[in-house]
XYZ file of N, CA and C in Angstrom:
654
model
N 29.356 20.557 -181.635
C 28.700 21.032 -182.269
C 27.839 22.174 -182.171
N 27.279 22.650 -183.034
C 25.654 23.838 -183.304
C 24.712 22.335 -183.162
N 23.563 22.645 -181.867
C 23.511 21.402 -182.467
C 21.543 22.271 -184.221
N 21.593 21.475 -185.206
C 20.775 22.173 -186.390
C 19.565 22.429 -185.784
N 18.818 23.466 -185.998
C 17.782 24.069 -185.658
C 16.393 23.515 -185.945
N 16.375 22.164 -186.332
C 16.096 20.991 -187.173
C 15.818 19.705 -185.539
N 16.328 19.816 -185.001
C 17.017 19.129 -184.485
C 16.672 19.921 -182.910
N 16.410 20.865 -182.536
C 16.207 21.932 -181.273
C 14.274 21.332 -181.743
N 13.724 21.246 -182.533
C 11.884 21.674 -182.016
C 11.632 19.821 -181.811
N 10.186 20.305 -181.091
C 10.001 19.677 -180.507
C 9.319 18.324 -181.575
N 8.994 18.718 -182.611
C 9.076 17.676 -183.214
C 10.133 17.881 -185.191
N 10.732 16.980 -184.882
C 12.017 16.766 -186.095
C 10.805 17.309 -188.045
N 11.459 18.137 -188.629
C 10.719 18.818 -189.885
C 10.831 18.000 -191.032
N 11.035 16.578 -190.932
C 10.691 15.065 -191.882
C 9.831 14.885 -192.313
N 9.012 15.231 -190.986
C 7.588 14.381 -190.538
C 6.086 15.587 -191.249
N 6.964 17.033 -191.843
C 5.576 17.497 -191.623
C 5.161 17.614 -193.601
N 5.653 16.759 -194.895
C 5.612 16.454 -195.840
C 4.915 15.406 -195.799
N 5.208 14.452 -195.544
C 3.995 13.148 -195.100
C 3.013 13.234 -194.928
N 3.141 14.414 -193.154
C 1.964 14.628 -192.224
C 0.840 15.011 -193.302
N 1.977 15.913 -194.412
C 0.584 17.788 -194.732
C -0.319 16.533 -195.903
N 0.513 15.852 -196.486
C -0.776 14.683 -197.805
C -1.588 14.223 -197.342
N -0.714 13.245 -195.629
C -2.210 11.719 -195.009
C -2.925 13.162 -194.645
N -2.117 14.531 -194.377
C -3.918 15.301 -193.611
C -5.306 15.996 -194.491
N -4.048 16.150 -195.136
C -5.171 16.706 -196.805
C -6.394 15.690 -197.322
N -5.718 14.690 -197.806
C -5.930 13.155 -198.346
C -7.327 13.358 -197.062
N -7.030 13.438 -195.929
C -8.149 13.208 -195.043
C -9.351 14.440 -194.822
N -8.956 14.678 -195.647
C -9.973 16.688 -195.540
C -10.754 16.250 -196.822
N -10.239 15.893 -197.540
C -10.615 15.766 -199.073
C -11.705 14.255 -198.477
N -11.389 13.672 -197.722
C -12.368 12.551 -197.991
C -13.094 12.971 -196.886
N -13.426 13.803 -195.791
C -14.171 13.860 -195.016
C -15.233 14.639 -195.669
N -14.886 15.447 -196.323
C -15.348 16.669 -197.278
C -16.168 15.183 -197.988
N -15.813 13.813 -198.269
C -16.672 13.372 -199.755
C -17.616 12.622 -199.022
N -17.658 12.870 -197.314
C -18.849 11.470 -196.937
C -18.174 10.662 -196.584
N -16.463 10.760 -196.762
C -15.995 8.909 -196.469
C -15.293 9.192 -194.741
N -15.585 8.397 -194.768
C -15.724 8.524 -192.340
C -14.912 7.786 -191.983
N -14.316 6.822 -192.717
C -13.305 5.726 -192.472
C -11.799 6.159 -193.129
N -12.282 6.177 -194.155
C -10.606 6.161 -194.627
C -10.586 8.085 -194.332
N -11.620 9.045 -193.921
C -11.281 10.687 -193.813
C -10.152 10.071 -192.738
N -11.260 9.405 -190.869
C -9.879 8.722 -189.502
C -8.918 8.108 -190.719
N -8.930 6.956 -190.663
C -7.317 6.460 -191.393
C -6.421 7.343 -191.680
N -6.498 8.622 -192.551
C -5.340 8.941 -193.706
C -5.308 10.008 -192.218
N -5.616 10.417 -191.084
C -5.732 11.099 -190.676
C -5.420 11.064 -188.680
N -5.689 9.832 -188.638
C -5.121 8.932 -187.822
C -2.859 8.730 -188.149
N -3.155 8.325 -189.344
C -1.876 8.133 -189.521
C -1.164 10.013 -189.963
N -1.613 10.458 -189.846
C -0.373 12.032 -190.304
C -0.916 12.213 -188.924
N -1.535 12.074 -187.577
C -0.712 12.104 -185.677
C 0.138 11.382 -185.560
N 0.468 9.859 -186.064
C 1.145 8.795 -186.413
C 2.768 9.686 -186.323
N 2.400 10.284 -187.934
C 3.167 10.000 -188.771
C 4.490 11.459 -187.574
N 3.526 12.172 -187.335
C 4.154 12.880 -186.212
C 4.647 12.814 -184.835
N 3.947 11.632 -184.377
C 4.307 11.221 -183.056
C 6.263 10.921 -183.032
N 5.842 9.679 -184.605
C 7.055 9.012 -184.693
C 8.383 10.167 -185.186
N 8.293 11.447 -185.234
C 9.346 12.362 -185.347
C 8.690 13.037 -184.230
N 8.581 12.862 -183.177
C 8.533 13.338 -182.105
C 10.626 13.443 -181.331
N 10.503 14.615 -180.815
C 11.831 14.915 -179.803
C 11.210 15.856 -179.100
N 11.548 14.959 -177.770
C 11.315 15.160 -176.130
C 12.068 15.865 -175.798
N 12.433 16.562 -174.929
C 13.908 16.598 -174.593
C 14.056 15.805 -172.876
N 15.630 16.213 -172.820
C 15.889 14.656 -171.853
C 17.112 15.036 -171.102
N 17.185 14.693 -169.854
C 18.309 14.939 -169.731
C 19.544 14.338 -169.335
N 20.883 15.026 -169.141
C 21.892 14.381 -169.028
C 22.521 14.019 -168.818
N 22.982 12.773 -168.125
C 23.870 12.833 -166.978
C 25.758 13.056 -167.443
N 25.725 13.217 -166.313
C 26.723 14.556 -166.100
C 28.710 13.649 -165.799
N 28.631 12.265 -165.789
C 29.531 11.922 -165.175
C 30.419 12.144 -166.888
N 31.732 11.884 -165.908
C 32.486 12.349 -167.835
C 33.467 11.565 -167.876
N 33.009 9.519 -167.049
C 33.125 8.371 -167.931
C 32.119 7.623 -168.467
N 30.770 8.304 -168.099
C 29.762 7.747 -168.251
C 29.852 7.742 -169.991
N 28.618 6.429 -170.768
C 28.780 6.718 -171.623
C 27.176 6.247 -172.536
N 26.100 7.495 -172.495
C 24.869 7.333 -172.802
C 24.460 6.467 -173.553
N 22.985 6.117 -174.038
C 22.250 5.447 -174.938
C 22.596 6.464 -176.037
N 22.647 6.542 -177.687
C 22.786 6.902 -178.832
C 20.688 7.069 -179.289
N 20.079 6.044 -178.699
C 18.280 6.157 -179.092
C 17.852 5.946 -178.113
N 16.190 5.482 -179.146
C 15.547 4.714 -177.894
C 15.348 4.151 -178.869
N 14.998 2.845 -177.545
C 14.788 0.717 -178.118
C 14.907 0.563 -176.934
N 15.639 -1.300 -177.302
C 15.803 -2.212 -176.504
C 15.990 -2.627 -177.246
N 18.351 -2.941 -176.202
C 19.151 -4.272 -175.502
C 19.051 -4.494 -177.181
N 19.048 -5.355 -178.303
C 18.899 -6.818 -177.948
C 20.133 -7.382 -178.463
N 21.667 -6.614 -177.714
C 23.356 -7.178 -178.599
C 23.502 -6.733 -177.376
N 24.911 -7.642 -176.645
C 25.667 -7.222 -175.999
C 27.082 -7.265 -176.418
N 27.623 -7.502 -176.953
C 29.158 -8.930 -177.664
C 30.282 -8.000 -177.332
N 31.291 -8.895 -177.542
C 32.829 -9.099 -178.141
C 33.074 -9.648 -178.745
N 34.078 -7.920 -178.738
C 34.882 -8.032 -180.642
C 36.021 -8.464 -181.095
N 36.672 -9.030 -181.344
C 37.739 -9.135 -181.803
C 38.328 -7.496 -181.644
N 38.729 -7.310 -182.718
C 39.210 -6.263 -184.165
C 37.709 -6.007 -184.346
N 36.942 -4.574 -184.115
C 36.271 -4.099 -185.029
C 36.536 -3.111 -185.390
N 36.205 -2.319 -186.648
C 36.743 -1.216 -187.502
C 37.293 -0.073 -186.033
N 35.906 -0.164 -185.322
C 36.929 2.122 -185.065
C 38.324 1.113 -183.836
N 38.455 0.484 -183.639
C 39.107 0.304 -183.276
C 40.677 -1.084 -183.563
N 41.759 -0.758 -182.570
C 42.895 -1.929 -182.919
C 42.979 -2.904 -181.331
N 42.538 -3.579 -181.731
C 42.079 -5.105 -180.611
C 40.647 -5.245 -180.121
N 40.470 -5.468 -178.937
C 38.709 -6.635 -178.778
C 38.357 -5.010 -178.345
N 36.398 -5.482 -178.403
C 36.003 -3.975 -177.654
C 34.385 -4.706 -177.933
N 33.900 -3.596 -176.905
C 32.256 -3.390 -176.832
C 31.411 -3.549 -177.859
N 30.861 -4.034 -178.629
C 29.618 -3.444 -179.143
C 28.017 -3.727 -178.881
N 27.452 -2.130 -178.553
C 25.872 -2.679 -177.219
C 24.909 -2.252 -178.797
N 24.417 -2.947 -179.017
C 22.707 -2.546 -180.577
C 21.694 -2.457 -179.721
N 21.115 -1.665 -180.472
C 19.521 -1.016 -179.865
C 18.572 -1.300 -181.168
N 17.889 -1.305 -180.818
C 17.083 -2.592 -182.088
C 16.155 -1.088 -181.391
N 15.410 0.657 -182.554
C 13.969 0.880 -182.806
C 13.180 0.434 -183.365
N 11.793 1.017 -182.282
C 10.597 0.142 -183.137
C 10.218 0.987 -183.894
N 9.394 1.248 -184.528
C 8.666 2.741 -185.887
C 7.432 3.060 -183.859
N 7.762 2.126 -183.238
C 7.103 3.383 -181.751
C 8.211 4.383 -181.141
N 9.413 4.345 -181.088
C 10.158 4.748 -180.798
C 11.585 6.370 -181.022
N 11.329 6.917 -179.963
C 11.975 7.342 -180.945
C 13.469 8.121 -181.806
N 13.172 8.554 -182.525
C 13.891 7.815 -183.313
C 15.214 9.073 -184.140
N 15.661 10.476 -182.976
C 16.506 10.988 -182.717
C 17.377 10.897 -182.474
N 18.565 11.231 -182.510
C 20.405 10.387 -182.551
C 20.791 11.539 -182.036
N 21.561 10.923 -180.543
C 22.562 10.937 -179.361
C 23.883 11.117 -179.411
N 24.304 11.596 -178.958
C 26.012 11.482 -179.203
C 25.663 10.251 -177.487
N 26.984 9.399 -178.810
C 26.324 8.771 -176.213
C 28.156 9.512 -175.464
N 28.028 9.795 -176.215
C 29.585 11.020 -175.680
C 30.367 12.281 -176.171
N 31.584 12.163 -174.953
C 31.606 13.561 -175.539
C 32.990 13.605 -176.182
N 32.755 14.074 -177.290
C 34.469 14.353 -178.312
C 34.674 14.752 -179.701
N 35.524 14.720 -180.368
C 35.918 14.846 -181.404
C 35.242 13.964 -182.787
N 34.925 14.255 -183.554
C 34.313 13.444 -183.957
C 35.796 12.669 -185.704
N 36.699 11.636 -184.969
C 37.481 11.850 -186.221
C 37.079 11.213 -187.686
N 36.138 9.905 -187.867
C 36.324 10.008 -189.150
C 34.186 9.935 -189.097
N 34.047 10.661 -190.361
C 32.523 9.449 -191.207
C 32.650 8.399 -191.210
N 31.903 7.315 -191.536
C 32.000 6.150 -192.789
C 30.456 5.823 -192.954
N 30.395 5.807 -194.391
C 29.770 4.693 -194.904
C 29.971 3.526 -195.156
N 28.845 2.635 -194.742
C 29.243 1.177 -195.482
C 28.416 0.742 -196.094
N 27.950 -0.208 -196.451
C 27.276 -1.755 -196.364
C 26.231 -1.099 -197.494
N 25.269 -1.927 -198.184
C 24.465 -2.093 -199.258
C 23.035 -2.456 -198.474
N 22.551 -3.421 -197.926
C 21.671 -4.177 -197.695
C 20.109 -3.125 -196.627
N 19.258 -3.991 -196.625
C 18.527 -3.110 -195.925
C 17.705 -4.605 -195.641
N 19.177 -5.133 -194.611
C 18.255 -6.119 -193.996
C 16.706 -5.888 -193.117
N 16.028 -6.800 -192.265
C 15.577 -6.675 -190.663
C 16.610 -5.631 -189.776
N 15.994 -4.994 -189.525
C 17.344 -3.955 -187.908
C 17.690 -5.439 -187.139
N 16.047 -5.875 -186.894
C 16.381 -6.667 -185.478
C 17.575 -8.264 -185.690
N 17.575 -7.987 -187.006
C 18.663 -9.396 -187.522
C 20.423 -9.118 -186.755
N 21.071 -9.555 -186.114
C 22.430 -9.732 -186.073
C 23.213 -9.016 -187.314
N 23.008 -9.703 -187.869
C 23.500 -9.116 -189.332
C 23.240 -8.816 -190.236
N 22.429 -7.187 -190.029
C 22.613 -5.856 -190.198
C 23.769 -5.171 -189.815
N 24.343 -5.335 -188.839
C 25.777 -4.843 -188.649
C 26.194 -4.925 -189.769
N 26.670 -6.319 -190.474
C 27.832 -6.055 -190.604
C 26.900 -5.848 -192.721
N 26.035 -5.886 -193.025
C 25.956 -5.735 -194.408
C 24.652 -4.518 -194.728
N 23.993 -4.391 -193.598
C 23.033 -2.749 -193.945
C 24.524 -1.050 -194.483
N 23.166 -0.994 -195.079
C 23.350 0.416 -194.768
C 24.098 1.229 -194.330
N 24.815 2.047 -193.737
C 24.961 2.707 -192.003
C 26.028 3.442 -192.208
N 25.967 4.612 -191.654
C 27.088 5.019 -191.237
C 27.574 5.075 -189.589
N 28.752 5.687 -189.667
C 29.793 5.423 -188.151
C 30.660 6.573 -188.548
N 30.396 6.714 -186.877
C 31.019 8.473 -186.194
C 31.906 7.503 -185.219
N 32.998 7.613 -185.129
C 34.424 7.504 -184.204
C 35.170 8.929 -183.954
N 34.343 8.436 -182.109
C 34.555 9.663 -181.467
C 36.404 9.661 -180.800
N 36.335 10.393 -180.630
C 37.802 10.431 -179.487
C 37.383 11.580 -178.412
N 37.856 11.495 -177.316
C 37.537 11.732 -175.972
C 38.012 12.825 -175.596
N 38.770 13.846 -174.612
C 39.845 14.817 -174.684
C 40.781 13.858 -174.686
N 40.850 13.224 -173.887
C 42.215 11.835 -172.524
C 42.547 10.754 -174.431
N 41.505 11.239 -175.737
C 42.026 9.922 -176.024
C 40.890 8.872 -176.451
N 39.408 8.982 -175.146
C 38.736 7.472 -174.763
C 38.289 7.570 -177.275
N 38.334 6.878 -177.174
C 37.855 6.467 -178.286
C 36.153 5.798 -178.090
N 35.785 6.309 -179.017
C 34.149 5.452 -178.884
C 33.217 5.362 -180.926
N 32.991 4.861 -181.243
C 31.859 4.413 -182.240
C 30.356 5.039 -182.529
N 30.076 4.862 -182.948
C 29.335 4.607 -182.863
C 27.889 4.860 -184.543
N 27.021 3.838 -184.394
C 26.578 4.097 -186.019
C 25.566 4.127 -185.898
N 23.930 4.850 -187.309
C 23.101 4.529 -187.226
C 23.021 3.442 -188.487
N 22.078 2.036 -188.058
C 22.260 1.384 -189.436
C 20.356 1.003 -189.799
N 20.093 0.919 -190.944
C 19.266 1.305 -191.422
C 18.428 -0.071 -191.254
N 17.313 -0.146 -191.774
C 15.854 -1.731 -191.266
C 16.156 -1.956 -193.394
N 14.566 -2.827 -192.809
C 14.304 -2.762 -194.011
C 13.207 -1.825 -194.566
N 12.368 -0.953 -194.138
C 11.965 0.339 -194.338
C 12.623 0.852 -193.774
N 13.384 1.176 -193.045
C 13.868 2.827 -192.368
C 14.899 2.696 -193.865
N 15.546 3.794 -194.378
C 16.386 3.712 -195.926
C 16.721 5.217 -195.557
N 16.441 5.868 -195.163
C 16.773 7.515 -194.846
C 17.652 8.181 -193.513
N 19.023 8.624 -193.693
C 19.742 8.730 -192.360
C 20.200 9.977 -192.354
N 19.648 10.226 -191.739
C 19.580 12.255 -191.825
C 21.382 11.737 -190.309
N 22.550 12.649 -190.986
C 23.598 12.956 -190.135
C 23.959 14.551 -190.144
N 24.336 15.174 -189.368
C 24.465 16.342 -189.100
C 26.108 16.630 -188.736
N 26.988 14.865 -188.494
C 28.429 15.264 -188.022
C 28.432 15.086 -188.880
N 29.697 15.819 -188.436
C 31.026 16.218 -189.706
C 32.524 15.868 -188.895
N 33.873 15.530 -190.211
C 34.535 14.856 -189.900
C 35.191 15.930 -188.925
N 35.807 15.748 -187.722
C 36.866 17.117 -186.452
C 35.729 18.231 -186.129
N 34.531 18.449 -186.599
C 33.505 18.822 -185.663
C 34.021 18.365 -183.696
N 33.010 18.495 -183.254
C 33.000 17.846 -181.914
C 31.310 17.435 -181.306
N 31.338 16.452 -180.461
C 29.523 16.058 -180.135
C 29.470 16.714 -178.468
N 28.391 17.309 -177.926
C 28.677 16.818 -175.728
C 27.817 15.699 -175.771
N 28.510 14.427 -174.929
C 27.419 13.532 -174.740
C 25.718 13.779 -174.273
N 25.438 13.598 -175.387
C 23.294 13.154 -175.765
C 23.162 14.102 -175.794
N 23.916 14.585 -176.931
C 23.676 15.761 -177.616
C 23.203 15.490 -179.653
N 22.030 16.007 -179.634
C 21.024 14.787 -181.608
C 22.059 16.172 -182.108
N 22.483 14.812 -183.038
C 22.758 14.524 -184.152
C 22.283 13.933 -185.567
N 21.731 13.120 -185.089
C 21.310 12.442 -186.653
C 19.705 12.060 -186.046
N 18.965 11.305 -187.525
C 17.861 10.049 -187.162
C 17.705 9.049 -188.462
N 17.247 8.454 -187.819
C 16.866 7.561 -189.275
C 15.566 7.532 -189.588
N 15.074 6.918 -190.494
C 13.420 7.014 -190.372
C 12.905 5.703 -190.391
N 11.688 5.278 -189.866
C 11.395 4.577 -189.321
C 12.015 3.154 -188.892
N 12.264 3.169 -187.634
C 12.751 2.277 -187.441
C 14.323 1.895 -187.516
N 14.934 1.242 -187.475
C 15.920 1.600 -187.536
C 16.859 0.166 -186.068
N 18.538 0.723 -186.290
C 19.482 -0.465 -185.573
C 20.030 0.899 -185.158
N 20.196 1.103 -183.638
C 21.500 2.110 -183.184
C 22.858 1.380 -182.630
N 25.092 1.675 -182.483
C 25.009 1.150 -182.047
C 26.103 1.207 -181.141
N 27.176 1.133 -180.439
C 28.319 1.825 -180.142
C 29.267 0.605 -179.491
N 30.716 1.037 -179.928
C 31.351 0.233 -179.398
C 31.738 1.182 -178.324
N 32.397 0.254 -177.370
C 33.398 1.011 -176.382
C 34.785 -0.104 -175.922
N 35.292 0.609 -175.560
C 36.605 -0.070 -175.223
C 36.447 -1.490 -174.181
N 37.199 -2.496 -173.928
C 36.556 -3.628 -173.479
C 37.191 -3.056 -172.399
N 37.811 -2.430 -171.764
C 37.852 -2.351 -169.730
C 36.579 -1.182 -169.881
N 35.956 -1.533 -170.977
C 34.564 -0.230 -170.294
C 33.269 -1.368 -168.681
N 32.759 -1.153 -168.337
C 32.132 -1.560 -167.354
C 31.028 -1.756 -168.343
N 29.782 -2.368 -168.378
C 28.612 -2.470 -168.830
C 28.154 -2.548 -167.865
N 26.907 -1.729 -168.378
C 25.670 -1.211 -167.508
C 24.326 -1.782 -167.887
N 24.170 -2.607 -169.033
C 22.515 -3.188 -169.782
C 23.000 -4.518 -170.190
N 21.469 -4.629 -170.563
C 21.661 -6.156 -170.979
C 21.567 -6.958 -172.156
N 21.175 -7.594 -172.711
C 20.053 -8.477 -173.952
C 18.482 -7.858 -173.430
N 17.643 -7.546 -174.071
C 16.373 -7.047 -173.197
C 15.835 -5.445 -172.319
N 16.299 -4.535 -172.445
C 16.527 -3.819 -171.415
C 16.543 -2.976 -172.116
N 15.049 -2.226 -172.114
C 14.354 -0.656 -172.809
C 15.785 0.551 -172.641
N 16.054 1.575 -173.850
C 16.899 2.172 -173.055
C 16.921 3.777 -173.456
N 16.367 4.898 -173.559
C 16.098 5.942 -173.735
C 17.522 7.203 -174.131
N 17.785 7.634 -175.417
C 18.631 8.325 -175.789
C 19.088 9.352 -175.201
N 19.999 9.534 -175.051
C 21.405 10.762 -174.426
C 20.657 10.493 -172.152
N 19.301 9.394 -172.656
C 19.110 9.811 -170.374
C 19.950 7.852 -169.627
N 19.694 7.596 -170.500
C 20.490 5.694 -170.002
C 21.294 5.742 -170.386
N 22.033 5.508 -168.931
C 24.146 4.827 -169.196
C 24.346 3.380 -169.436
N 25.580 3.153 -170.415
C 25.301 2.054 -171.397
C 25.795 1.805 -170.539
N 27.798 2.755 -169.612
C 28.663 1.795 -169.408
C 29.208 2.699 -169.178
N 30.938 2.199 -168.039
C 31.912 3.484 -168.508
C 32.732 3.757 -168.823
N 33.394 4.597 -169.292
C 34.737 3.591 -169.352
C 36.326 4.223 -168.474
N 36.301 3.292 -168.882
C 38.328 3.108 -168.162
C 38.630 5.029 -167.965
N 39.017 4.711 -167.499
C 39.862 6.356 -167.051
C 41.461 6.639 -167.633
């Protein structure tokens, strides 16, 4: 997939409307002599820009390595009997993104997008384990050149309710390639073959496109 222009910039363009409004309010308050409201509005404008930052990353080059799809903290490493993306057991690695984390999502593995599925209807707090089942989410089913299948999900949270995804069924993604984002705190999950060697555990901090989560079997 050709990386969309909006995911090539240092700040995703979704930041600009809200930041522009906050900056205008801050400047107006400053002109009226309301120092503290002005500083608050201008501070929020800058914080919003920082939220949508898109730093460059050095992508690991190993063909069997699966990288994190997002920045955040690993909250779950679980064996599942039969998740939607696989026939048979699989690993699920869940990552919680706070409002302070980078929210650009990256492909965990190189492959063809076999399917794009939208599911769920609730907006529970993203750190809750049941958010995996109930929250609004978008799941990609990736298939590598050798048939290895990897699932990756963008999951909304209590505040984060907007998913941006530029991947499409039949397209391809390269490991570490930016493909979307979730606005204002969220959750990302990766589904892996059960024979994968897991490299992280709950509590670990990870960086999208840079941290190796696992190595899949050849």
